[in-house]
């Protein structure tokens, strides 16, 4: 999404972004930008600071109150850069005017890549477990011999984590940290319960072994 009140700049960015394969929404005011964020959930916001109604700083603040969408600031003055860096608005990057549209597209791609889990970058996010299972990270879908199997959110996350670390024995604590996060107050049984569900839903063909005294190993 491009929030920029100068039509020439907005159209230029629009053109280059479309050429790079992105769909682009334009908003010429801060208010319109916020409305678009609300209703369209863009993957990234390119945000001009000098807008006719509220400035880009305020727009960013309001976006941040409800969304973690990456924000790339367009700035015209050095003083604005200091503010971007100083206010800790959660801006992901900035470019100064005048800019090269190619440079902006490159920054956009870099930011979007950063936001993706490691595995989703490889092979379009499609991971395999043996011949029978596919884990589609992007679509959050698991298929057994082509048929989708419905998994709960954490079950999917656990399977994805195990798949990314195929062949490695992972302790229950490593799995808790990797899937639930280090600040999760669960215990080992949380992992066991989810493993049991995975085995039940995906069947005996799933090569998920219990490693005694350690935890689990996939593949
Ligand atoms: Ca402007």
Short mmCIF file of C-alpha atoms and ligand atoms in Angstrom, two decimals:
data_model
loop_
_atom_site.label_atom_id
_atom_site.label_comp_id
_atom_site.label_asym_id
_atom_site.label_seq_id
_atom_site.Cartn_x
_atom_site.Cartn_y
_atom_site.Cartn_z
CA UNK A 1 0.00 0.00 0.00
CA UNK A 2 1.27 3.46 -0.92
CA UNK A 3 0.21 6.44 1.21
CA UNK A 4 1.45 9.51 -0.64
CA UNK A 5 -0.32 12.74 -1.57
CA UNK A 6 1.80 13.61 -4.58
CA UNK A 7 0.12 11.76 -7.46
CA UNK A 8 3.29 11.65 -9.60
CA UNK A 9 5.26 9.89 -6.90
CA UNK A 10 2.41 7.57 -5.97
CA UNK A 11 1.86 6.58 -9.61
CA UNK A 12 5.55 6.03 -10.20
CA UNK A 13 5.79 3.69 -7.21
CA UNK A 14 2.56 2.02 -8.24
CA UNK A 15 3.97 1.31 -11.70
CA UNK A 16 7.26 -0.11 -10.50
CA UNK A 17 5.66 -2.22 -7.79
CA UNK A 18 3.12 -3.67 -10.20
CA UNK A 19 5.91 -4.45 -12.62
CA UNK A 20 7.59 -6.37 -9.80
CA UNK A 21 4.41 -8.41 -9.35
CA UNK A 22 2.80 -6.65 -6.38
CA UNK A 23 -0.79 -5.52 -6.11
CA UNK A 24 -0.89 -1.88 -5.06
CA UNK A 25 -3.45 0.22 -3.18
CA UNK A 26 -3.09 3.98 -3.03
CA UNK A 27 -4.19 6.42 -0.37
CA UNK A 28 -3.58 10.15 -0.76
CA UNK A 29 -4.26 11.12 2.85
CA UNK A 30 -3.42 9.69 6.25
CA UNK A 31 -7.08 9.02 6.97
CA UNK A 32 -7.53 7.13 3.71
CA UNK A 33 -4.36 5.17 4.43
CA UNK A 34 -5.64 4.09 7.84
CA UNK A 35 -8.95 3.09 6.30
CA UNK A 36 -7.16 0.95 3.71
CA UNK A 37 -5.00 -0.73 6.34
CA UNK A 38 -8.13 -1.53 8.28
CA UNK A 39 -10.06 -3.00 5.37
CA UNK A 40 -7.43 -4.57 3.16
CA UNK A 41 -4.69 -5.76 5.52
CA UNK A 42 -1.79 -4.92 3.20
CA UNK A 43 1.48 -6.87 3.42
CA UNK A 44 3.47 -3.65 3.63
CA UNK A 45 2.85 0.10 3.85
CA UNK A 46 4.95 2.72 2.06
CA UNK A 47 4.21 5.85 4.02
CA UNK A 48 5.01 9.45 3.12
CA UNK A 49 5.64 11.74 6.06
CA UNK A 50 4.30 14.98 4.59
CA UNK A 51 0.60 14.32 4.15
CA UNK A 52 -2.21 16.88 3.93
CA UNK A 53 -4.16 15.79 7.02
CA UNK A 54 -2.15 13.93 9.66
CA UNK A 55 1.59 13.42 9.18
CA UNK A 56 3.15 10.05 8.49
CA UNK A 57 4.46 9.76 12.04
CA UNK A 58 0.95 9.92 13.43
CA UNK A 59 -0.36 7.53 10.76
CA UNK A 60 2.39 5.07 11.70
CA UNK A 61 1.51 5.40 15.38
CA UNK A 62 -2.13 4.65 14.65
CA UNK A 63 -1.27 1.72 12.40
CA UNK A 64 0.98 0.33 15.13
CA UNK A 65 -1.83 0.51 17.64
CA UNK A 66 -3.54 -2.29 15.78
CA UNK A 67 -1.18 -3.90 13.30
CA UNK A 68 2.38 -5.15 12.94
CA UNK A 69 2.41 -4.53 9.18
CA UNK A 70 5.88 -3.43 7.99
CA UNK A 71 6.19 0.31 7.31
CA UNK A 72 8.65 1.89 4.88
CA UNK A 73 8.82 5.66 5.31
CA UNK A 74 9.32 8.14 2.49
CA UNK A 75 11.08 11.19 3.81
CA UNK A 76 12.05 14.51 2.28
CA UNK A 77 14.27 15.95 5.01
CA UNK A 78 17.15 14.89 7.19
CA UNK A 79 15.33 16.09 10.26
CA UNK A 80 12.64 13.54 9.55
CA UNK A 81 15.16 10.71 9.52
CA UNK A 82 16.22 11.64 13.03
CA UNK A 83 12.61 11.50 14.11
CA UNK A 84 12.02 8.15 12.43
CA UNK A 85 15.00 6.69 14.24
CA UNK A 86 14.46 8.55 17.48
CA UNK A 87 10.78 7.93 18.05
CA UNK A 88 11.00 4.17 17.73
CA UNK A 89 7.80 4.09 15.76
CA UNK A 90 8.45 0.60 14.59
CA UNK A 91 9.36 1.71 11.09
CA UNK A 92 11.05 -1.05 9.16
CA UNK A 93 13.04 1.15 6.82
CA UNK A 94 13.02 4.54 5.12
CA UNK A 95 14.09 6.08 1.82
CA UNK A 96 14.80 9.73 1.20
CA UNK A 97 13.34 11.73 -1.64
CA UNK A 98 14.29 11.92 -4.40
CA UNK A 99 14.58 8.16 -4.60
CA UNK A 100 15.00 5.61 -7.32
CA UNK A 101 11.82 3.55 -7.66
CA UNK A 102 13.97 0.46 -8.22
CA UNK A 103 15.60 1.08 -4.87
CA UNK A 104 12.19 1.26 -3.21
CA UNK A 105 11.12 -2.00 -4.83
CA UNK A 106 14.35 -3.64 -3.64
CA UNK A 107 13.71 -2.40 -0.07
CA UNK A 108 10.13 -3.66 -0.21
CA UNK A 109 11.29 -7.10 -1.28
CA UNK A 110 13.96 -7.16 1.43
CA UNK A 111 11.46 -6.23 4.15
CA UNK A 112 8.95 -8.84 3.01
CA UNK A 113 11.67 -11.50 2.91
CA UNK A 114 12.72 -10.62 6.46
CA UNK A 115 9.20 -11.15 7.67
CA UNK A 116 9.00 -14.70 6.40
CA UNK A 117 10.03 -17.76 8.32
CA UNK A 118 13.28 -19.27 7.06
CA UNK A 119 11.70 -22.28 5.47
CA UNK A 120 9.03 -20.40 3.55
CA UNK A 121 11.76 -18.91 1.39
CA UNK A 122 12.93 -22.25 0.11
CA UNK A 123 10.94 -24.02 -2.57
CA UNK A 124 7.99 -21.68 -2.15
CA UNK A 125 7.61 -22.99 1.38
CA UNK A 126 6.83 -26.57 0.38
CA UNK A 127 8.56 -29.14 2.58
CA UNK A 128 8.40 -32.89 2.23
CA UNK A 129 8.41 -35.68 4.76
CA UNK A 130 9.32 -38.86 2.90
CA UNK A 131 7.15 -39.61 -0.13
CA UNK A 132 3.80 -39.37 1.58
CA UNK A 133 3.63 -35.98 3.26
CA UNK A 134 3.88 -32.38 2.13
CA UNK A 135 3.95 -29.43 4.51
CA UNK A 136 2.93 -26.25 2.73
CA UNK A 137 4.23 -23.49 4.99
CA UNK A 138 2.70 -20.62 3.02
CA UNK A 139 -0.80 -22.11 2.91
CA UNK A 140 -0.45 -23.73 6.34
CA UNK A 141 -1.61 -27.00 4.92
CA UNK A 142 -0.48 -30.58 5.38
CA UNK A 143 -1.19 -33.13 2.70
CA UNK A 144 -0.92 -36.89 2.96
CA UNK A 145 -0.57 -38.39 -0.49
CA UNK A 146 -2.21 -35.28 -1.89
CA UNK A 147 -5.12 -35.09 0.56
CA UNK A 148 -5.24 -32.17 2.99
CA UNK A 149 -5.33 -33.11 6.67
CA UNK A 150 -6.84 -30.58 9.09
CA UNK A 151 -4.53 -29.67 11.96
CA UNK A 152 -4.93 -27.23 14.83
CA UNK A 153 -2.65 -24.19 14.79
CA UNK A 154 -0.06 -25.49 17.24
CA UNK A 155 -0.14 -28.95 15.75
CA UNK A 156 0.75 -27.43 12.40
CA UNK A 157 3.47 -25.26 13.95
CA UNK A 158 4.95 -28.28 15.71
CA UNK A 159 4.94 -30.36 12.54
CA UNK A 160 6.49 -27.50 10.55
CA UNK A 161 9.21 -27.09 13.16
CA UNK A 162 9.98 -30.82 13.17
CA UNK A 163 9.98 -30.85 9.38
CA UNK A 164 12.49 -28.01 9.19
CA UNK A 165 14.73 -30.01 11.51
CA UNK A 166 14.25 -33.42 9.94
CA UNK A 167 16.67 -36.08 11.13
CA UNK A 168 17.50 -34.26 14.35
CA UNK A 169 16.46 -35.46 17.79
CA UNK A 170 14.83 -32.47 19.49
CA UNK A 171 14.23 -32.29 23.21
CA UNK A 172 10.82 -31.35 24.53
CA UNK A 173 12.31 -28.09 25.78
CA UNK A 174 13.71 -27.30 22.33
CA UNK A 175 10.31 -27.96 20.84
CA UNK A 176 8.61 -25.77 23.42
CA UNK A 177 11.07 -22.95 22.73
CA UNK A 178 10.86 -23.35 18.97
CA UNK A 179 7.10 -23.66 18.64
CA UNK A 180 5.51 -22.07 21.68
CA UNK A 181 8.25 -19.53 22.32
CA UNK A 182 10.73 -19.19 25.15
CA UNK A 183 8.27 -17.31 27.37
CA UNK A 184 5.58 -19.98 27.24
CA UNK A 185 4.73 -21.42 30.63
CA UNK A 186 3.81 -24.89 29.48
CA UNK A 187 5.49 -28.12 30.46
CA UNK A 188 6.74 -31.18 28.59
CA UNK A 189 3.32 -32.72 28.48
CA UNK A 190 2.17 -29.96 26.15
CA UNK A 191 4.55 -31.37 23.55
CA UNK A 192 3.50 -34.96 24.20
CA UNK A 193 -0.18 -34.13 23.80
CA UNK A 194 0.43 -32.42 20.46
CA UNK A 195 2.65 -35.24 19.21
CA UNK A 196 -0.10 -37.70 20.09
CA UNK A 197 -2.55 -35.63 18.03
CA UNK A 198 -0.19 -35.48 15.07
CA UNK A 199 0.24 -39.25 15.13
CA UNK A 200 -3.49 -39.76 15.39
CA UNK A 201 -4.33 -37.41 12.53
CA UNK A 202 -1.47 -38.26 10.19
CA UNK A 203 -1.33 -41.98 10.86
CA UNK A 204 1.38 -44.60 11.25
CA UNK A 205 3.11 -43.56 8.04
CA UNK A 206 4.34 -40.39 9.69
CA UNK A 207 7.99 -41.16 10.53
CA UNK A 208 7.88 -39.42 13.92
CA UNK A 209 9.96 -41.35 16.44
CA UNK A 210 10.15 -41.02 20.19
CA UNK A 211 13.78 -40.69 21.26
CA UNK A 212 13.91 -42.07 24.77
CA UNK A 213 15.32 -39.69 27.33
CA UNK A 214 15.38 -36.85 24.81
CA UNK A 215 12.23 -36.07 22.90
CA UNK A 216 11.25 -36.61 19.29
CA UNK A 217 12.76 -36.99 15.86
CA UNK A 218 11.06 -36.69 12.48
CA UNK A 219 12.39 -38.65 9.51
CA1 LIG B 1 3.90 14.48 0.60
#
